[in-house]
Amino acid sequence: ERARAAQQLCSQVTDSEAIERHGEQNPLYVELNTRLVKLLNPASDILDRLAGTAILLALVDVDSLEDKQKFRITQQTKTQLAGSEMAISNEAVAIYKKLIEKRWASVMSSVETEVNRCLEWLGSERNEVRRMTALRVIEVLCSNHLVPLHSYLTKFFATLSNPLRDQRSEIRVAAARTLGACMGLIPMSERNVRNPGLNFLYEELQRNFQMASVEGYHGALLVSQELLQHGGMYMQSHFGQVCDM
């Protein structure tokens, strides 16, 4: 219901633009953006903020948006990513994913900044919502095979070590999905026993198993699964060892 209402609002903006091109000065867009700012205010009720994210998601599909409007939407989305409510974070990640898929210049120009923010959250942030958000944003970015991210693979693998043995199973599972997306950046021809990144992951698998804890065993199994699914021929030479664990 919320999504449908947001789409109807944005359709009105689209229809008015089709009649007479106003761009950022479109009276309907100006009014909608004014209300959007109020809805997305951190002090607003969570239902209001969810309404705001629904409007943002619908606005992304408005073809007549100008660069300034796209920049504003990008900034508003990034602000919501930094929140502490999981429901808001989920919606913000969905919007961010769509922005990346559309390759808006306003979001593509800040990919590395966003990556560094996520790595910082995973390394020092105690807020579990932000840690989960960081995992999901990195997953989105890597799943879209963005070239600048290849240079971050070593950092990604090292940073994911702790989330993969986190006390919360939801964090461990999310970290595994992110790990799989990161591994997708490795060219298939390099997914073999000589790949230093895959060797690091296999050593992490062994370390997790040696922890002899529920978190360690689960983390080891998750890494094994991702290596089997995304490691090419890498696990062929380790299959027997993993089965013996």
mmCIF file of C-alpha atoms in Angstrom:
data_model
loop_
_atom_site.group_PDB
_atom_site.id
_atom_site.type_symbol
_atom_site.label_atom_id
_atom_site.label_comp_id
_atom_site.label_asym_id
_atom_site.label_seq_id
_atom_site.Cartn_x
_atom_site.Cartn_y
_atom_site.Cartn_z
ATOM 1 C CA GLU A 1 0.000 0.000 0.000
ATOM 2 C CA ARG A 2 2.809 2.399 0.942
ATOM 3 C CA ALA A 3 4.751 1.599 -2.255
ATOM 4 C CA ARG A 4 1.657 2.007 -4.443
ATOM 5 C CA ALA A 5 0.851 5.403 -2.934
ATOM 6 C CA ALA A 6 4.457 6.547 -3.493
ATOM 7 C CA GLN A 7 4.332 5.424 -7.123
ATOM 8 C CA GLN A 8 1.104 7.343 -7.658
ATOM 9 C CA LEU A 9 2.699 10.523 -6.284
ATOM 10 C CA CYS A 10 5.715 10.143 -8.565
ATOM 11 C CA SER A 11 3.465 9.367 -11.527
ATOM 12 C CA GLN A 12 1.841 12.764 -11.029
ATOM 13 C CA VAL A 13 5.288 14.370 -11.264
ATOM 14 C CA THR A 14 5.987 12.408 -14.455
ATOM 15 C CA ASP A 15 2.636 13.356 -15.990
ATOM 16 C CA SER A 16 3.128 17.057 -15.245
ATOM 17 C CA GLU A 17 6.597 16.946 -16.794
ATOM 18 C CA ALA A 18 5.156 15.370 -19.934
ATOM 19 C CA ILE A 19 2.823 18.354 -20.333
ATOM 20 C CA GLU A 20 5.354 21.092 -19.602
ATOM 21 C CA ARG A 21 9.006 20.581 -18.733
ATOM 22 C CA HIS A 22 9.837 22.286 -15.423
ATOM 23 C CA GLY A 23 12.651 20.065 -14.145
ATOM 24 C CA GLU A 24 13.702 20.885 -10.616
ATOM 25 C CA GLN A 25 11.237 23.792 -10.536
ATOM 26 C CA ASN A 26 8.248 21.549 -11.178
ATOM 27 C CA PRO A 27 5.726 22.738 -8.523
ATOM 28 C CA LEU A 28 4.677 19.164 -7.758
ATOM 29 C CA TYR A 29 8.280 18.049 -7.340
ATOM 30 C CA VAL A 30 9.073 21.059 -5.131
ATOM 31 C CA GLU A 31 6.105 20.249 -2.890
ATOM 32 C CA LEU A 32 6.951 16.542 -2.853
ATOM 33 C CA ASN A 33 10.578 17.227 -1.945
ATOM 34 C CA THR A 34 9.538 19.606 0.855
ATOM 35 C CA ARG A 35 7.370 16.896 2.366
ATOM 36 C CA LEU A 36 10.093 14.313 1.746
ATOM 37 C CA VAL A 37 12.623 16.288 3.771
ATOM 38 C CA LYS A 38 10.208 16.340 6.706
ATOM 39 C CA LEU A 39 9.410 12.647 6.406
ATOM 40 C CA LEU A 40 13.077 11.628 6.313
ATOM 41 C CA ASN A 41 14.054 13.762 9.302
ATOM 42 C CA PRO A 42 15.721 11.515 11.939
ATOM 43 C CA ALA A 43 13.310 12.938 14.520
ATOM 44 C CA SER A 44 10.287 11.785 12.515
ATOM 45 C CA ASP A 45 8.229 8.734 13.388
ATOM 46 C CA ILE A 46 9.548 5.521 11.813
ATOM 47 C CA LEU A 47 6.353 5.133 9.769
ATOM 48 C CA ASP A 48 6.897 8.617 8.326
ATOM 49 C CA ARG A 49 10.479 7.752 7.476
ATOM 50 C CA LEU A 50 9.378 4.516 5.804
ATOM 51 C CA ALA A 51 6.935 6.582 3.757
ATOM 52 C CA GLY A 52 9.861 8.823 2.806
ATOM 53 C CA THR A 53 12.028 5.903 1.662
ATOM 54 C CA ALA A 54 9.096 4.555 -0.373
ATOM 55 C CA ILE A 55 8.865 7.897 -2.185
ATOM 56 C CA LEU A 56 12.626 7.926 -2.777
ATOM 57 C CA LEU A 57 12.464 4.430 -4.280
ATOM 58 C CA ALA A 58 9.648 5.482 -6.604
ATOM 59 C CA LEU A 59 11.396 8.735 -7.584
ATOM 60 C CA VAL A 60 14.421 6.800 -8.854
ATOM 61 C CA ASP A 61 12.269 5.509 -11.720
ATOM 62 C CA VAL A 62 11.192 8.974 -12.855
ATOM 63 C CA ASP A 63 12.955 9.342 -16.218
ATOM 64 C CA SER A 64 12.725 13.142 -16.358
ATOM 65 C CA LEU A 65 14.921 13.756 -13.293
ATOM 66 C CA GLU A 66 17.722 16.272 -13.756
ATOM 67 C CA ASP A 67 21.241 15.904 -12.349
ATOM 68 C CA LYS A 68 20.531 18.127 -9.329
ATOM 69 C CA GLN A 69 17.493 16.035 -8.460
ATOM 70 C CA LYS A 70 19.483 12.819 -8.810
ATOM 71 C CA PHE A 71 22.226 14.218 -6.588
ATOM 72 C CA ARG A 72 19.674 15.151 -3.923
ATOM 73 C CA ILE A 73 18.125 11.667 -3.995
ATOM 74 C CA THR A 74 21.576 10.085 -3.742
ATOM 75 C CA GLN A 75 22.484 12.188 -0.719
ATOM 76 C CA GLN A 76 19.168 11.495 0.978
ATOM 77 C CA THR A 77 19.671 7.767 0.420
ATOM 78 C CA LYS A 78 23.190 7.802 1.844
ATOM 79 C CA THR A 79 21.922 9.637 4.916
ATOM 80 C CA GLN A 80 19.302 6.923 5.502
ATOM 81 C CA LEU A 81 21.984 4.234 5.137
ATOM 82 C CA ALA A 82 23.695 5.673 8.201
ATOM 83 C CA GLY A 83 20.653 5.297 10.435
ATOM 84 C CA SER A 84 20.143 2.913 13.330
ATOM 85 C CA GLU A 85 16.752 1.419 12.424
ATOM 86 C CA MET A 86 16.905 -1.902 10.561
ATOM 87 C CA ALA A 87 13.609 -1.283 8.761
ATOM 88 C CA ILE A 88 14.909 2.030 7.381
ATOM 89 C CA SER A 89 18.262 0.466 6.528
ATOM 90 C CA ASN A 90 16.577 -2.286 4.510
ATOM 91 C CA GLU A 91 14.714 0.267 2.420
ATOM 92 C CA ALA A 92 17.789 2.469 1.991
ATOM 93 C CA VAL A 93 19.850 -0.475 0.733
ATOM 94 C CA ALA A 94 17.109 -1.297 -1.799
ATOM 95 C CA ILE A 95 17.217 2.310 -3.068
ATOM 96 C CA TYR A 96 21.018 2.308 -3.173
ATOM 97 C CA LYS A 97 20.965 -0.929 -5.164
ATOM 98 C CA LYS A 98 18.682 0.629 -7.744
ATOM 99 C CA LEU A 99 20.897 3.736 -7.974
ATOM 100 C CA ILE A 100 23.942 1.544 -8.635
ATOM 101 C CA GLU A 101 22.088 -0.492 -11.246
ATOM 102 C CA LYS A 102 21.085 2.716 -13.021
ATOM 103 C CA ARG A 103 24.699 3.940 -12.857
ATOM 104 C CA TRP A 104 23.742 7.465 -11.841
ATOM 105 C CA ALA A 105 26.803 9.704 -11.957
ATOM 106 C CA SER A 106 25.946 11.089 -8.514
ATOM 107 C CA VAL A 107 26.309 7.656 -6.933
ATOM 108 C CA MET A 108 29.088 6.228 -9.125
ATOM 109 C CA SER A 109 31.388 9.137 -8.287
ATOM 110 C CA SER A 110 31.207 8.285 -4.579
ATOM 111 C CA VAL A 111 31.510 4.486 -4.687
ATOM 112 C CA GLU A 112 34.952 4.377 -3.102
ATOM 113 C CA THR A 113 33.870 6.831 -0.382
ATOM 114 C CA GLU A 114 30.941 4.555 0.417
ATOM 115 C CA VAL A 115 33.205 1.476 0.436
ATOM 116 C CA ASN A 116 35.565 3.123 2.915
ATOM 117 C CA ARG A 117 32.637 4.104 5.131
ATOM 118 C CA CYS A 118 31.424 0.492 5.115
ATOM 119 C CA LEU A 119 34.894 -0.844 5.939
ATOM 120 C CA GLU A 120 35.097 1.629 8.821
ATOM 121 C CA TRP A 121 31.730 0.479 10.173
ATOM 122 C CA LEU A 122 32.764 -3.169 9.971
ATOM 123 C CA GLY A 123 36.072 -2.461 11.660
ATOM 124 C CA SER A 124 35.027 -0.264 14.559
ATOM 125 C CA GLU A 125 31.268 0.275 14.647
ATOM 126 C CA ARG A 126 29.374 -1.434 17.481
ATOM 127 C CA ASN A 127 25.981 -0.526 16.073
ATOM 128 C CA GLU A 128 24.721 -3.828 14.648
ATOM 129 C CA VAL A 129 22.393 -2.124 12.179
ATOM 130 C CA ARG A 130 25.282 -0.211 10.627
ATOM 131 C CA ARG A 131 27.392 -3.357 10.461
ATOM 132 C CA MET A 132 24.589 -5.195 8.677
ATOM 133 C CA THR A 133 24.095 -2.222 6.364
ATOM 134 C CA ALA A 134 27.815 -2.186 5.537
ATOM 135 C CA LEU A 135 27.723 -5.873 4.613
ATOM 136 C CA ARG A 136 24.712 -5.420 2.376
ATOM 137 C CA VAL A 137 26.084 -2.320 0.633
ATOM 138 C CA ILE A 138 29.375 -4.083 -0.152
ATOM 139 C CA GLU A 139 27.369 -7.042 -1.457
ATOM 140 C CA VAL A 140 25.382 -4.723 -3.739
ATOM 141 C CA LEU A 141 28.521 -3.027 -5.049
ATOM 142 C CA CYS A 142 30.422 -6.260 -5.703
ATOM 143 C CA SER A 143 27.391 -7.949 -7.292
ATOM 144 C CA ASN A 144 27.400 -5.169 -9.878
ATOM 145 C CA HIS A 145 31.053 -5.924 -10.731
ATOM 146 C CA LEU A 146 32.293 -2.360 -10.418
ATOM 147 C CA VAL A 147 35.897 -2.156 -11.667
ATOM 148 C CA PRO A 148 37.277 0.114 -8.877
ATOM 149 C CA LEU A 149 36.457 -2.585 -6.314
ATOM 150 C CA HIS A 150 39.041 -5.077 -7.566
ATOM 151 C CA SER A 151 41.723 -3.211 -5.626
ATOM 152 C CA TYR A 152 39.703 -3.664 -2.414
ATOM 153 C CA LEU A 153 39.492 -7.459 -2.502
ATOM 154 C CA THR A 154 42.284 -8.008 0.034
ATOM 155 C CA LYS A 155 40.673 -5.505 2.429
ATOM 156 C CA PHE A 156 37.251 -7.077 1.918
ATOM 157 C CA PHE A 157 38.486 -10.575 2.743
ATOM 158 C CA ALA A 158 40.375 -9.405 5.824
ATOM 159 C CA THR A 159 37.505 -7.232 7.093
ATOM 160 C CA LEU A 160 34.928 -10.015 6.670
ATOM 161 C CA SER A 161 36.877 -12.343 8.986
ATOM 162 C CA ASN A 162 35.259 -11.040 12.174
ATOM 163 C CA PRO A 163 31.662 -10.833 10.882
ATOM 164 C CA LEU A 164 31.963 -14.440 9.678
ATOM 165 C CA ARG A 165 32.386 -15.557 13.283
ATOM 166 C CA ASP A 166 30.158 -12.921 14.875
ATOM 167 C CA GLN A 167 27.964 -13.879 17.825
ATOM 168 C CA ARG A 168 24.829 -13.160 15.794
ATOM 169 C CA SER A 169 23.970 -15.739 13.153
ATOM 170 C CA GLU A 170 22.297 -13.044 10.995
ATOM 171 C CA ILE A 171 25.600 -11.182 10.755
ATOM 172 C CA ARG A 172 27.482 -14.388 9.890
ATOM 173 C CA VAL A 173 25.045 -15.283 7.114
ATOM 174 C CA ALA A 174 25.092 -11.740 5.700
ATOM 175 C CA ALA A 175 28.907 -11.757 5.783
ATOM 176 C CA ALA A 176 28.919 -15.025 3.831
ATOM 177 C CA ARG A 177 26.651 -13.575 1.140
ATOM 178 C CA THR A 178 28.925 -10.544 0.924
ATOM 179 C CA LEU A 179 31.959 -12.824 0.699
ATOM 180 C CA GLY A 180 30.400 -14.670 -2.235
ATOM 181 C CA ALA A 181 29.736 -11.371 -4.022
ATOM 182 C CA CYS A 182 33.344 -10.281 -3.409
ATOM 183 C CA MET A 183 34.659 -13.552 -4.812
ATOM 184 C CA GLY A 184 32.675 -12.850 -7.962
ATOM 185 C CA LEU A 185 35.170 -10.072 -8.718
ATOM 186 C CA ILE A 186 37.975 -12.614 -9.139
ATOM 187 C CA PRO A 187 38.394 -13.606 -12.808
ATOM 188 C CA MET A 188 37.428 -17.256 -13.306
ATOM 189 C CA SER A 189 40.872 -18.016 -14.703
ATOM 190 C CA GLU A 190 42.426 -16.949 -11.377
ATOM 191 C CA ARG A 191 40.194 -19.046 -9.121
ATOM 192 C CA ASN A 192 42.780 -21.727 -8.362
ATOM 193 C CA VAL A 193 45.221 -22.832 -5.640
ATOM 194 C CA ARG A 194 47.666 -20.071 -6.575
ATOM 195 C CA ASN A 195 45.210 -17.289 -5.770
ATOM 196 C CA PRO A 196 46.389 -15.531 -2.571
ATOM 197 C CA GLY A 197 42.886 -14.294 -1.720
ATOM 198 C CA LEU A 198 41.357 -17.771 -1.875
ATOM 199 C CA ASN A 199 44.282 -19.168 0.095
ATOM 200 C CA PHE A 200 43.617 -16.551 2.777
ATOM 201 C CA LEU A 201 39.972 -17.592 2.931
ATOM 202 C CA TYR A 202 40.868 -21.246 3.241
ATOM 203 C CA GLU A 203 43.199 -20.423 6.135
ATOM 204 C CA GLU A 204 40.352 -18.452 7.728
ATOM 205 C CA LEU A 205 38.139 -21.487 7.312
ATOM 206 C CA GLN A 206 40.685 -23.564 9.242
ATOM 207 C CA ARG A 207 41.065 -20.911 11.962
ATOM 208 C CA ASN A 208 37.297 -20.718 12.417
ATOM 209 C CA PHE A 209 37.069 -24.485 12.765
ATOM 210 C CA GLN A 210 39.878 -24.559 15.320
ATOM 211 C CA MET A 211 37.969 -22.100 17.515
ATOM 212 C CA ALA A 212 35.799 -25.083 18.513
ATOM 213 C CA SER A 213 32.774 -22.833 19.092
ATOM 214 C CA VAL A 214 29.329 -22.657 17.517
ATOM 215 C CA GLU A 215 30.271 -19.352 15.861
ATOM 216 C CA GLY A 216 33.562 -20.783 14.582
ATOM 217 C CA TYR A 217 32.041 -23.975 13.191
ATOM 218 C CA HIS A 218 29.236 -22.045 11.513
ATOM 219 C CA GLY A 219 31.701 -19.537 10.066
ATOM 220 C CA ALA A 220 33.873 -22.357 8.724
ATOM 221 C CA LEU A 221 30.882 -24.000 7.043
ATOM 222 C CA LEU A 222 29.792 -20.697 5.517
ATOM 223 C CA VAL A 223 33.245 -20.018 4.077
ATOM 224 C CA SER A 224 33.401 -23.608 2.744
ATOM 225 C CA GLN A 225 30.085 -23.103 1.010
ATOM 226 C CA GLU A 226 31.199 -19.860 -0.654
ATOM 227 C CA LEU A 227 34.502 -21.403 -1.755
ATOM 228 C CA LEU A 228 32.633 -24.337 -3.285
ATOM 229 C CA GLN A 229 30.162 -22.075 -5.074
ATOM 230 C CA HIS A 230 32.479 -19.280 -6.185
ATOM 231 C CA GLY A 231 36.006 -20.683 -5.978
ATOM 232 C CA GLY A 232 36.100 -22.361 -9.361
ATOM 233 C CA MET A 233 38.466 -25.339 -9.182
ATOM 234 C CA TYR A 234 40.083 -24.097 -5.971
ATOM 235 C CA MET A 235 38.362 -26.514 -3.601
ATOM 236 C CA GLN A 236 39.155 -29.559 -5.702
ATOM 237 C CA SER A 237 42.511 -29.965 -3.983
ATOM 238 C CA HIS A 238 41.045 -29.246 -0.513
ATOM 239 C CA PHE A 239 37.840 -31.231 -0.741
ATOM 240 C CA GLY A 240 39.085 -34.210 1.257
ATOM 241 C CA GLN A 241 40.450 -32.001 4.039
ATOM 242 C CA VAL A 242 37.220 -30.072 4.367
ATOM 243 C CA CYS A 243 35.204 -33.296 4.537
ATOM 244 C CA ASP A 244 37.435 -34.504 7.386
ATOM 245 C CA MET A 245 36.826 -31.392 9.482
#
